[in-house]
PDB file of C-alpha atoms and ligand atoms in Angstrom:
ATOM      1  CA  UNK A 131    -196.042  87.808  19.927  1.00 86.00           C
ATOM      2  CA  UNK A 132    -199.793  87.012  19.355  1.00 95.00           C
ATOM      3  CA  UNK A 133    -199.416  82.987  18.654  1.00 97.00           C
ATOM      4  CA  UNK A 134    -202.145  81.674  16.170  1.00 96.00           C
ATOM      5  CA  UNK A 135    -202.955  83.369  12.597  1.00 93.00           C
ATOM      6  CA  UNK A 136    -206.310  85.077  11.839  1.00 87.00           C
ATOM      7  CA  UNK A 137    -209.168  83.289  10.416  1.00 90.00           C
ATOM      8  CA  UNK A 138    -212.533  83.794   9.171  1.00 92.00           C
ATOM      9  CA  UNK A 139    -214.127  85.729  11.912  1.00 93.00           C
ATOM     10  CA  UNK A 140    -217.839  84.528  11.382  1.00 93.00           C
ATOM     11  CA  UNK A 141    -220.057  85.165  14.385  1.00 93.00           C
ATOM     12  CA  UNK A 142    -223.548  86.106  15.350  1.00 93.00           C
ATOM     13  CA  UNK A 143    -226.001  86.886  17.858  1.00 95.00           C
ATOM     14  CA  UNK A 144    -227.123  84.117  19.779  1.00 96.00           C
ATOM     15  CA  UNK A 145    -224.464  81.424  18.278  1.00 97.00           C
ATOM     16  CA  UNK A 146    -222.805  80.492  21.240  1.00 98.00           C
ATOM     17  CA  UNK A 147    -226.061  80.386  23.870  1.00 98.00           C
ATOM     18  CA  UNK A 148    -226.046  76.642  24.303  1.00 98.00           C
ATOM     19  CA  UNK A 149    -222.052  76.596  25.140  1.00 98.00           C
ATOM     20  CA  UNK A 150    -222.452  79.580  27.780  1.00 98.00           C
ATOM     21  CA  UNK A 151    -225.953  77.891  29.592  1.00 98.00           C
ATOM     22  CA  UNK A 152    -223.508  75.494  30.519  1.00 98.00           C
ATOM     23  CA  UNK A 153    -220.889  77.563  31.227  1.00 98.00           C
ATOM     24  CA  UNK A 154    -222.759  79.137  34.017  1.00 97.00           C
ATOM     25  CA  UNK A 155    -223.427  75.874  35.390  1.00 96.00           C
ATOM     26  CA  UNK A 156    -220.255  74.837  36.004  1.00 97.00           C
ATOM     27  CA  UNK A 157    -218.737  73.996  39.300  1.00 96.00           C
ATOM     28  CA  UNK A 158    -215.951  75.777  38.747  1.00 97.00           C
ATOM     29  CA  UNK A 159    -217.835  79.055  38.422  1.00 96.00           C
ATOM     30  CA  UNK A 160    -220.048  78.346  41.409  1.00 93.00           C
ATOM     31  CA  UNK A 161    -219.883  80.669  44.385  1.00 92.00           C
ATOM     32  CA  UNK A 162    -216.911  82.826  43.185  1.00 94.00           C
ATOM     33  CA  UNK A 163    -217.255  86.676  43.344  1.00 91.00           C
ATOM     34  CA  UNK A 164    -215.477  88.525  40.423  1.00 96.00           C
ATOM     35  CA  UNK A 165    -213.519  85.492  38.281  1.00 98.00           C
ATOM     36  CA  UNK A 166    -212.161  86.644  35.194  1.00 98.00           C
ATOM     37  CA  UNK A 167    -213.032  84.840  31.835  1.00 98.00           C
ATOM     38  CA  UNK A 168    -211.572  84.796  28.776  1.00 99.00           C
ATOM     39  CA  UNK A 169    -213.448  84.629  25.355  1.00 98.00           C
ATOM     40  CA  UNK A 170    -210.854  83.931  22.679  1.00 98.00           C
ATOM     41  CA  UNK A 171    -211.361  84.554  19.380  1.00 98.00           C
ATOM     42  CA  UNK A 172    -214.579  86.180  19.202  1.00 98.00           C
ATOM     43  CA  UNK A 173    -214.310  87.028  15.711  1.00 98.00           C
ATOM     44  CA  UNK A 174    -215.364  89.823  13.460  1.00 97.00           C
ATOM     45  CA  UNK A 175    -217.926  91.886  16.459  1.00 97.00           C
ATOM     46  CA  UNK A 176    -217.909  91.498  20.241  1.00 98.00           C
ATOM     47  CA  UNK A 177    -221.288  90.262  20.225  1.00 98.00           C
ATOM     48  CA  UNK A 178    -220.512  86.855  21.373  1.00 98.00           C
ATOM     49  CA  UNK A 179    -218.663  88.209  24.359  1.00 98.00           C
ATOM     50  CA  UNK A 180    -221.205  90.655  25.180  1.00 98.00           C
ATOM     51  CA  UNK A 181    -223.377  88.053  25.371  1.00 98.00           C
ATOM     52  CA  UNK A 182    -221.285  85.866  27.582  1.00 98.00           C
ATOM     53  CA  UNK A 183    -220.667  88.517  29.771  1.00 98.00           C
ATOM     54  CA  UNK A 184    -224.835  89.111  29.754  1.00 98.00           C
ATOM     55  CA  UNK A 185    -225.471  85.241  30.717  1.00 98.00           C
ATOM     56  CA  UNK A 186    -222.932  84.758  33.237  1.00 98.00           C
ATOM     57  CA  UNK A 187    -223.885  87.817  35.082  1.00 97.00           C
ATOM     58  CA  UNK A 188    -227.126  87.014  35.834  1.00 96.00           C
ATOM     59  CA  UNK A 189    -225.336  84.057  38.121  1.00 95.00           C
ATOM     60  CA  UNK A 190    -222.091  85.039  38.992  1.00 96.00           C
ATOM     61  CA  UNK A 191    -221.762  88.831  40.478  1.00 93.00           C
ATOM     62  CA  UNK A 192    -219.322  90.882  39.366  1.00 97.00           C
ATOM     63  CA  UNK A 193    -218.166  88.334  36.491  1.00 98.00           C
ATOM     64  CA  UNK A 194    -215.791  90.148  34.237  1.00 98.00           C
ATOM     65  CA  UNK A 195    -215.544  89.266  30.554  1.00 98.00           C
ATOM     66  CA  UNK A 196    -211.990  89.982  28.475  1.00 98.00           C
ATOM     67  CA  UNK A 197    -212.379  89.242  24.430  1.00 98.00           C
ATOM     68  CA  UNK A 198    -208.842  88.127  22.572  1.00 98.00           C
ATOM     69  CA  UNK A 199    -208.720  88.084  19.093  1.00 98.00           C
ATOM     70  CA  UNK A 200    -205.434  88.150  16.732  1.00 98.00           C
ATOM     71  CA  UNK A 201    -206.832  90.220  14.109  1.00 97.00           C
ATOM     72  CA  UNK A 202    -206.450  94.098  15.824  1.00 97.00           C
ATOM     73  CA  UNK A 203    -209.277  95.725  13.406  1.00 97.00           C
ATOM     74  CA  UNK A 204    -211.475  93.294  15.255  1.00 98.00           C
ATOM     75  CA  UNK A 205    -210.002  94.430  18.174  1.00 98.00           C
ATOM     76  CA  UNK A 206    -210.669  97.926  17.644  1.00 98.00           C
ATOM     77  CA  UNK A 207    -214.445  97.105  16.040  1.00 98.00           C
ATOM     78  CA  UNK A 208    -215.299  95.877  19.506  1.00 98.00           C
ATOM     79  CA  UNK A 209    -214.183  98.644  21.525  1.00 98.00           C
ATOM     80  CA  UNK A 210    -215.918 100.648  19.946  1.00 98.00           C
ATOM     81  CA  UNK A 211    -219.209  98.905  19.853  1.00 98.00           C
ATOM     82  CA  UNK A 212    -218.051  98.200  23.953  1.00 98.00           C
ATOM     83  CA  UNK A 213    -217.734 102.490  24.114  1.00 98.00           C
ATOM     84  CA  UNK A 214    -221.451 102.780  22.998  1.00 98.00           C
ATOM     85  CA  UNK A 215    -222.765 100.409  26.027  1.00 98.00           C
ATOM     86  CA  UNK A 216    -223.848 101.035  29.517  1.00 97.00           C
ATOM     87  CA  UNK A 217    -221.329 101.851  32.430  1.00 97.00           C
ATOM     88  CA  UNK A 218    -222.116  98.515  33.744  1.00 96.00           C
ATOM     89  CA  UNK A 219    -220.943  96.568  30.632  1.00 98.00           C
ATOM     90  CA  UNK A 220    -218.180  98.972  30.035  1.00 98.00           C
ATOM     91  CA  UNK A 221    -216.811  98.024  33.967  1.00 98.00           C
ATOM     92  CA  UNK A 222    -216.785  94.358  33.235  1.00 98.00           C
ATOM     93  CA  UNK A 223    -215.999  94.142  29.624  1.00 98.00           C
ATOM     94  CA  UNK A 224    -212.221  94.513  27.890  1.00 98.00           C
ATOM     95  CA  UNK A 225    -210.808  93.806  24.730  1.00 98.00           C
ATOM     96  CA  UNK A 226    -207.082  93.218  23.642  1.00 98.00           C
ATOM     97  CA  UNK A 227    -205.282  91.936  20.889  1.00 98.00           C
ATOM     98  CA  UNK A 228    -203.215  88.145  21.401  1.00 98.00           C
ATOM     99  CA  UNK A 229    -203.450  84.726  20.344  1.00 98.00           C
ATOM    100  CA  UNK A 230    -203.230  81.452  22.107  1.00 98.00           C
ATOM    101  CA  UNK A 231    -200.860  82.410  25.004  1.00 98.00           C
ATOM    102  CA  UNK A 232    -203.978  84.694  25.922  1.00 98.00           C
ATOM    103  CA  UNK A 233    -202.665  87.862  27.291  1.00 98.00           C
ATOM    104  CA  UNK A 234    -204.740  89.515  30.366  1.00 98.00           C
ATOM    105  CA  UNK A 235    -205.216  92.714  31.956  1.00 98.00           C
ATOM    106  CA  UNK A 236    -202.693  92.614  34.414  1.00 98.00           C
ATOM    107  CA  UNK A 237    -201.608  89.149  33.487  1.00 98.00           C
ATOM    108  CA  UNK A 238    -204.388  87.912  35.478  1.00 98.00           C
ATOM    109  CA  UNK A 239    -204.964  84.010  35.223  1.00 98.00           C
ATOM    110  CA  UNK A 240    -208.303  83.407  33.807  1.00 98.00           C
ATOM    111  CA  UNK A 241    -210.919  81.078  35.758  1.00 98.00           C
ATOM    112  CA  UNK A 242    -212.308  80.243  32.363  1.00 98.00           C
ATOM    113  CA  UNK A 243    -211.579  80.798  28.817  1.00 99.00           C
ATOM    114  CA  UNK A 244    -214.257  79.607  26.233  1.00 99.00           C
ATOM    115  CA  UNK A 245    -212.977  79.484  22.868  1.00 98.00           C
ATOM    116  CA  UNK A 246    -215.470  78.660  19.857  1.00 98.00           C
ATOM    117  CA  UNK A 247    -215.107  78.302  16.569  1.00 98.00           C
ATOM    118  CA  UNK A 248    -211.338  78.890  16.299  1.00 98.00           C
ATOM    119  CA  UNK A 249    -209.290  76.198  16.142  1.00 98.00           C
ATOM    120  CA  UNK A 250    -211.803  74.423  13.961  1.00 93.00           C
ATOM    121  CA  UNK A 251    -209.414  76.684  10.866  1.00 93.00           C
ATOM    122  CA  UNK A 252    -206.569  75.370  12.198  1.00 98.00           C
ATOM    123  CA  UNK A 253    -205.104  71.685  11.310  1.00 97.00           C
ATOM    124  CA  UNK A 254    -205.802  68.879  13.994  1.00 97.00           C
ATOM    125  CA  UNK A 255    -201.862  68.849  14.876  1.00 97.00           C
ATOM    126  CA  UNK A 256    -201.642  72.207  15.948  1.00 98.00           C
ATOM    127  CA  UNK A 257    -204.378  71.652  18.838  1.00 98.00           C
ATOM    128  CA  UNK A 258    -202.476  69.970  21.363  1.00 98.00           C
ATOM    129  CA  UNK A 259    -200.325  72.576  21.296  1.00 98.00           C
ATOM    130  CA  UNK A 260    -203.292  75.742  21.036  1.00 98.00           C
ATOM    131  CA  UNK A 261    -204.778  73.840  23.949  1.00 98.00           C
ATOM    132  CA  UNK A 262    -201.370  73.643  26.383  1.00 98.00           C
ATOM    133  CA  UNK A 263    -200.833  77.821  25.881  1.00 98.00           C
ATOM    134  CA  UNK A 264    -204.466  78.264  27.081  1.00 98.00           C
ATOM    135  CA  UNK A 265    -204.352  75.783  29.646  1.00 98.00           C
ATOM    136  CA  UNK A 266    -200.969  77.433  31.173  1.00 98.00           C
ATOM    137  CA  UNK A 267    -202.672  80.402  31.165  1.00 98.00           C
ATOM    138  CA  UNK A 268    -206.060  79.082  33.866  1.00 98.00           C
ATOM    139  CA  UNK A 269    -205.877  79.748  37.142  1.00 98.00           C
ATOM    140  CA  UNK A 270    -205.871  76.750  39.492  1.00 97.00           C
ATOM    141  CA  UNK A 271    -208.668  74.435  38.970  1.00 97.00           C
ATOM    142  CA  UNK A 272    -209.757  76.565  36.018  1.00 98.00           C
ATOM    143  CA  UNK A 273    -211.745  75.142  32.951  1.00 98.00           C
ATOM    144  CA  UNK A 274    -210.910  75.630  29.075  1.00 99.00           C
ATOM    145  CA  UNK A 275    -214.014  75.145  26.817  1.00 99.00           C
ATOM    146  CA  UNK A 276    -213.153  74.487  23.103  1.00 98.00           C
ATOM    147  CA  UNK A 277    -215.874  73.582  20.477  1.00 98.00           C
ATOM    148  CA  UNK A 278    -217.626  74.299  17.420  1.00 98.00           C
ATOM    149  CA  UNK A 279    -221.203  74.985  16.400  1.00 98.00           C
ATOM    150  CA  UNK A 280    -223.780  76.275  13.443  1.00 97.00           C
ATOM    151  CA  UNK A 281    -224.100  79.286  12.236  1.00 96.00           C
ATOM    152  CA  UNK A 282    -226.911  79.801  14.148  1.00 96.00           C
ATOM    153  CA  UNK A 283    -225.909  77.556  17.020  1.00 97.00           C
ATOM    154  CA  UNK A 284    -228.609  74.967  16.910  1.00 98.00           C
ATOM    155  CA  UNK A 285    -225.777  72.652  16.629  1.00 98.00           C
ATOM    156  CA  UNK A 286    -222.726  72.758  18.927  1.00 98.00           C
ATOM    157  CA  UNK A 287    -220.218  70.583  20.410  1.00 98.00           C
ATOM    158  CA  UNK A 288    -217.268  70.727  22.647  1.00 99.00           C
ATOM    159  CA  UNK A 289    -214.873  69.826  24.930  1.00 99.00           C
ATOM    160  CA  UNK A 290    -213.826  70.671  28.830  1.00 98.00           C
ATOM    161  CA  UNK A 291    -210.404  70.713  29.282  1.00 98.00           C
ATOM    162  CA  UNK A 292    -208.562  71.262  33.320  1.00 98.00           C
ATOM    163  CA  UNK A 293    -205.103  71.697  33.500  1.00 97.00           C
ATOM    164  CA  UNK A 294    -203.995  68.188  32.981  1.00 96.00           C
ATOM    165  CA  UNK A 295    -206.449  68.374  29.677  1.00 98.00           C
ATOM    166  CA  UNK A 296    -209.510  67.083  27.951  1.00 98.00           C
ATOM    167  CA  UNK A 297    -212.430  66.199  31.058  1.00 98.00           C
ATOM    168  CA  UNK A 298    -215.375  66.357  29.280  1.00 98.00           C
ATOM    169  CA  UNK A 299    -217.405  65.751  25.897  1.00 98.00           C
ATOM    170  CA  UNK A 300    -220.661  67.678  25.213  1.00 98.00           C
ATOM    171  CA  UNK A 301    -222.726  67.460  22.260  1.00 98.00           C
ATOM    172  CA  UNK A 302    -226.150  69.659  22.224  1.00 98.00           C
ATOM    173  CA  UNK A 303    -228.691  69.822  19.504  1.00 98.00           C
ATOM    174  CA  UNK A 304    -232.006  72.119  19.013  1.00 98.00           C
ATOM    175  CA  UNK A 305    -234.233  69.369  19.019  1.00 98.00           C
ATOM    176  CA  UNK A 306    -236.930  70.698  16.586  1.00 95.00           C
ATOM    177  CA  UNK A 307    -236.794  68.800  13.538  1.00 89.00           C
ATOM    178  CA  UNK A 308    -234.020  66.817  14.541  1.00 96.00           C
ATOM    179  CA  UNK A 309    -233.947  63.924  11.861  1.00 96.00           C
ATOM    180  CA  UNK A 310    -230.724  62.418  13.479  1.00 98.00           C
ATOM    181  CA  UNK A 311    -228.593  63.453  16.005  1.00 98.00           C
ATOM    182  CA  UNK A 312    -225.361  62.243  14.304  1.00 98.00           C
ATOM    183  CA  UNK A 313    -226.032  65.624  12.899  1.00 98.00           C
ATOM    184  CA  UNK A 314    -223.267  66.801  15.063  1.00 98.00           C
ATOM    185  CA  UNK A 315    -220.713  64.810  13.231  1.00 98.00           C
ATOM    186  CA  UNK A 316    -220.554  67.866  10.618  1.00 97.00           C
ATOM    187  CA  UNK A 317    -219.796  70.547  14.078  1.00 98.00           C
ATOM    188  CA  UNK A 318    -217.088  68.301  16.070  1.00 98.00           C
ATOM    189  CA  UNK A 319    -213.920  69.865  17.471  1.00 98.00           C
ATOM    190  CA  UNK A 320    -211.356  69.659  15.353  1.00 98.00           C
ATOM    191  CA  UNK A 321    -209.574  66.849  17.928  1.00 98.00           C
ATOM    192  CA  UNK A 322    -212.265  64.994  17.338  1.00 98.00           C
ATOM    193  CA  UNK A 323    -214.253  65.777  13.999  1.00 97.00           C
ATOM    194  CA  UNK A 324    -211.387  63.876  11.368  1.00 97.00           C
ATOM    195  CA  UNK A 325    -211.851  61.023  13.770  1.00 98.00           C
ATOM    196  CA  UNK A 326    -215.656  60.683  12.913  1.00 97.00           C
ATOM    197  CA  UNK A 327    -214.554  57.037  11.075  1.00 98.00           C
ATOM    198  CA  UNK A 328    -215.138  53.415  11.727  1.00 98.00           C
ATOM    199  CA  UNK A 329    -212.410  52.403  14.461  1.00 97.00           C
ATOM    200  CA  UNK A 330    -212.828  55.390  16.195  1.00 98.00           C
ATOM    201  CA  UNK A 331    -214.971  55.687  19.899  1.00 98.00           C
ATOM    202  CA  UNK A 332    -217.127  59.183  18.444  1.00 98.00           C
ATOM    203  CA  UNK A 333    -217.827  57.455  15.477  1.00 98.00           C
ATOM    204  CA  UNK A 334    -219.232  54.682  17.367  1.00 98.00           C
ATOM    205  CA  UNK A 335    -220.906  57.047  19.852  1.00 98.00           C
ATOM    206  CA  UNK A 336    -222.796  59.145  17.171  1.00 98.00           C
ATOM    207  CA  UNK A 337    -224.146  55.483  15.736  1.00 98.00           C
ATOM    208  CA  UNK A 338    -225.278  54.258  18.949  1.00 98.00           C
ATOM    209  CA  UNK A 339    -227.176  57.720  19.563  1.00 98.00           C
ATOM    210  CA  UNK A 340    -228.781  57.330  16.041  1.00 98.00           C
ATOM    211  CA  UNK A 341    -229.538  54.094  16.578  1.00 98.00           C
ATOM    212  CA  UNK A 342    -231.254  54.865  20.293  1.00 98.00           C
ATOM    213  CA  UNK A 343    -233.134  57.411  18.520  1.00 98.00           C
ATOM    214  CA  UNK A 344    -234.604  55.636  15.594  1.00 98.00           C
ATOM    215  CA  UNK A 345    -235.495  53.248  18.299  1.00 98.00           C
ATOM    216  CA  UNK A 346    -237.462  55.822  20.271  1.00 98.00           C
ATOM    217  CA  UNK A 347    -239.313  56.815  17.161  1.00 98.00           C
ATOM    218  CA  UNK A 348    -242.506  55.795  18.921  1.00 98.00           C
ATOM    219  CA  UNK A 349    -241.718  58.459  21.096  1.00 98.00           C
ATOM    220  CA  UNK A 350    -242.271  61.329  18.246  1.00 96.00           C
ATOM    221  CA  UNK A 351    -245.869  62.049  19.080  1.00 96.00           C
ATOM    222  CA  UNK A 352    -244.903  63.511  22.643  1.00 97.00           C
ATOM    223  CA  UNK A 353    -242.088  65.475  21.135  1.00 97.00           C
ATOM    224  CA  UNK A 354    -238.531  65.564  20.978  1.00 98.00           C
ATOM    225  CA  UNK A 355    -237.692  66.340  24.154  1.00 98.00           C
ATOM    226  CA  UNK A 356    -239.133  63.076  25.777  1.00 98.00           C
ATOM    227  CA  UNK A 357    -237.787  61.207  22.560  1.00 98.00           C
ATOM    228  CA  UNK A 358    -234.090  62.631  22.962  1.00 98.00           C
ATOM    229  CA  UNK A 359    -234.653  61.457  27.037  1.00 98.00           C
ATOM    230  CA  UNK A 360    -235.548  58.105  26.217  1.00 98.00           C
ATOM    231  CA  UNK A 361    -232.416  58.071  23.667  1.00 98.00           C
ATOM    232  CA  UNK A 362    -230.127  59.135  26.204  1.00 98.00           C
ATOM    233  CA  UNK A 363    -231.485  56.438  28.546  1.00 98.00           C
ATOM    234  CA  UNK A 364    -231.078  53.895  26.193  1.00 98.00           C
ATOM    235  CA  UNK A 365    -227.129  54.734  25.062  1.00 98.00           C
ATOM    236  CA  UNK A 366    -226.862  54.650  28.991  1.00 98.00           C
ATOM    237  CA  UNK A 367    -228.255  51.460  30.197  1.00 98.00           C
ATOM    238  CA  UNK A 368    -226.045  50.163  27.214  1.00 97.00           C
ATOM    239  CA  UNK A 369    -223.007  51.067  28.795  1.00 98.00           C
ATOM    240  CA  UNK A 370    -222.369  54.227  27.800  1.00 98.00           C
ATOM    241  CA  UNK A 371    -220.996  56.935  30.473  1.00 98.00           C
ATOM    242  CA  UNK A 372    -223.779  59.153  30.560  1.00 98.00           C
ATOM    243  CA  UNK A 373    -224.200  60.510  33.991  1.00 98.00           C
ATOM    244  CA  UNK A 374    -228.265  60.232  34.672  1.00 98.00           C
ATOM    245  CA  UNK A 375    -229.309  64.124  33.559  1.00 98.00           C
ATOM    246  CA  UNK A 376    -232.453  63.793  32.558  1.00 98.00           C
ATOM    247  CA  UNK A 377    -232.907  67.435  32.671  1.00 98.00           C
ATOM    248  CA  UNK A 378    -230.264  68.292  30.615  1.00 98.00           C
ATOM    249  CA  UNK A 379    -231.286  65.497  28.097  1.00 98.00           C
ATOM    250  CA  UNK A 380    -234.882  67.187  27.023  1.00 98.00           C
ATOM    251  CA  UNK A 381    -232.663  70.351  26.293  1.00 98.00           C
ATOM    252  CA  UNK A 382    -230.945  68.100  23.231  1.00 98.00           C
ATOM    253  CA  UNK A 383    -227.637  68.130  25.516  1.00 98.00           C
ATOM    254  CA  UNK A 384    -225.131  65.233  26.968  1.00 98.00           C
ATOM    255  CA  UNK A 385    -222.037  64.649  28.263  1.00 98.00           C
ATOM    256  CA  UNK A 386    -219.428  62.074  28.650  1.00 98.00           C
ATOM    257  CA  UNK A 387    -216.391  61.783  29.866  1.00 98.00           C
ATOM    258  CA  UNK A 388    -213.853  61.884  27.498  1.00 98.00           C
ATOM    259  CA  UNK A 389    -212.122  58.791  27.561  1.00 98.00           C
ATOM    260  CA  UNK A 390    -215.603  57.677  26.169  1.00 98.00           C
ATOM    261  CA  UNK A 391    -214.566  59.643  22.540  1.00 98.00           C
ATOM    262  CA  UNK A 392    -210.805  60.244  23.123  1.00 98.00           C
ATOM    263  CA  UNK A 393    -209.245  59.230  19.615  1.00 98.00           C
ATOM    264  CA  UNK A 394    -207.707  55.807  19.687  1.00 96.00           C
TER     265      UNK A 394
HETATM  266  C1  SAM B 269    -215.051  81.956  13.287  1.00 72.16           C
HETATM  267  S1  SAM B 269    -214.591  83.268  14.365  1.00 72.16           S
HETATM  268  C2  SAM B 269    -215.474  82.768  15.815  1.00 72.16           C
HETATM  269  C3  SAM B 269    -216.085  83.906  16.540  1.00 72.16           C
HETATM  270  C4  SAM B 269    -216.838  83.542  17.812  1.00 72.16           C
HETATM  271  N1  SAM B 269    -215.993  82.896  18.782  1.00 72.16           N
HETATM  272  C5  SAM B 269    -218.026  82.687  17.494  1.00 72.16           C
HETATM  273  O1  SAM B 269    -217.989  81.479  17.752  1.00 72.16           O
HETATM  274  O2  SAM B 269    -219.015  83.196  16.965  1.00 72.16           O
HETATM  275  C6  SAM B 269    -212.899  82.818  14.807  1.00 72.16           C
HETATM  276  C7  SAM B 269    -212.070  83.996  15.254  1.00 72.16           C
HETATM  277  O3  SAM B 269    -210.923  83.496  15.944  1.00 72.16           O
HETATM  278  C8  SAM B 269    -209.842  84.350  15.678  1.00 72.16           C
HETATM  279  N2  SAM B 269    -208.604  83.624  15.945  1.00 72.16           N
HETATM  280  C9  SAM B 269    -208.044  82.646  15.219  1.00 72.16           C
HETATM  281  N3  SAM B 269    -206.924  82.196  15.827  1.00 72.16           N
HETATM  282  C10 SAM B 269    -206.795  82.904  16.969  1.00 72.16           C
HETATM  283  C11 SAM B 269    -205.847  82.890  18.005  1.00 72.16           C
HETATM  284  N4  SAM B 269    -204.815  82.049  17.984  1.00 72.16           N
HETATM  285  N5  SAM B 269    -206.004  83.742  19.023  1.00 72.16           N
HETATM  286  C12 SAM B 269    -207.052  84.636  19.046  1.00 72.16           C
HETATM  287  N6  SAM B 269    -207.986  84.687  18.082  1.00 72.16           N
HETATM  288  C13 SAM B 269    -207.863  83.825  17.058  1.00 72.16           C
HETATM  289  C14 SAM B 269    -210.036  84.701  14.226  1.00 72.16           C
HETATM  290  O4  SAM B 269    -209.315  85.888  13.877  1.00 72.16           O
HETATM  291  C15 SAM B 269    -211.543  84.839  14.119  1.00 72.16           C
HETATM  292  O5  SAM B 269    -211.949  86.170  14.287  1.00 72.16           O
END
């Protein structure tokens, strides 16, 4: 039995291309020849999973791509979009129908599964629990990315879970027009966006990194990039966990560990 429920399945083009640059940076993904990943709940078309599937290849040869969705009409919408593609696509794409527990081709374990915009439908209680299925499922030292972003992706945050749960905390923001970069309070994980309140570490995180970026305003006239640098500089030389990536930093993007947000 599929575990989960079906849920809006709003997706688009392009969405998800911040979550899946880092993706193919990962360690875990380094050097390996063939993994399997898992894109769960990839909503109403298998764009998104195409699209993962596009990314990762260009990195990781022979990368193979299975989409899992609970609803089976979305199922069968993305075979057939899959049918009209290439012979290379159609060799490393699947589809299949399941929920949480996320069932394989073969029952293979997964070295990844990313799954976006899904369990931000679903109440914060039932995560834990959303998160242990897919976790069971990883193969050894595999990685479970779980987030949320806009629409049209330009604002997107998530967590990186390993077996023993949450790692990692990664907020990343198209930095044109920014006016504040607490604007990722309203795109949180669901574990962590009803904790966005005084008391709480995110809450204090997302003030400090407004704070450090009003304070860079000086900054503006060379751009955001070097402005969302200096800001990232800043929340770091006051303490917060930041491992020094300034490269990643001018793309709008940082991560902490997550004991730095973890809900108290
Ligand atoms: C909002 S769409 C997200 C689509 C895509 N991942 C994206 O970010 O653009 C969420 C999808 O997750 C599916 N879903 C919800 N719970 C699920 C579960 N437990 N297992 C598999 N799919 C699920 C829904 O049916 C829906 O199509």
């Amino acid at each position: 039995m599929a575990t989960g429920h079906p849920t809006r399945g709003t997706t688009g083009t392009n969405r998800l291309r911040r979550v899946d640059r880092w993706l193919a940076e990962q360690p875990v993904l380094r050097g390996r020849r063939s993994p399997l990943v898992v894109d769960l709940g990839f909503g109403a078309s298998g764009a998104t999973t195409f699209e993962l599937h596009e990314r990762l290849a260009r990195r990781i040869p022979g990368v193979r791509v299975h989409g899992v969705e609970i609803d089976p009409e979305r199922v069968a919408t993305a075979r057939a979009q899959l049918e009209r593609l290439g012979p290379r696509v159609r060799e490393a794409v699947s589809f299949g129908r399941g929920g949480f527990e996320t069932p394989t081709p073969g029952d293979e374990q997964p070295l990844v599964i990313r799954a976006l915009n899904v369990l931000r439908q679903y109440d914060e209680p039932e995560v834990p629990a959303a998160w242990r299925l897919m976790l069971d499922r990883l193969a050894p030292g595999g990685l479970l990315v779980e987030g949320t972003c806009s629409e049209i992706g330009r604002v997107a945050s998530w967590i990186g879970l390993g077996a023993d749960g949450p790692e990692t905390f990664t907020i990343s923001l198209h930095l044109g027009a920014l006016e504040a970069p607490s604007i990722a309070a309203e795109r949180l994980p669901k574990a962590l966006i009803h904790r966005n309140v005084p008391g709480e570490r995110v809450h204090e995180l997302l003030r400090a990194l407004d704070d450090a970026w009003t304070r860079e305003a000086a900054l503006a006239p060379f751009g955001p990039r070097q402005r969302f640098e200096a800001a990232c500089r800043r929340l770091r030389d006051a303490g917060w966990p930041l491992p020094l990536e300034p490269r990643r930093w001018r793309l709008g993007e940082l991560t902490l560990p997550w004991s730095a947000v973890a809900p108290r």
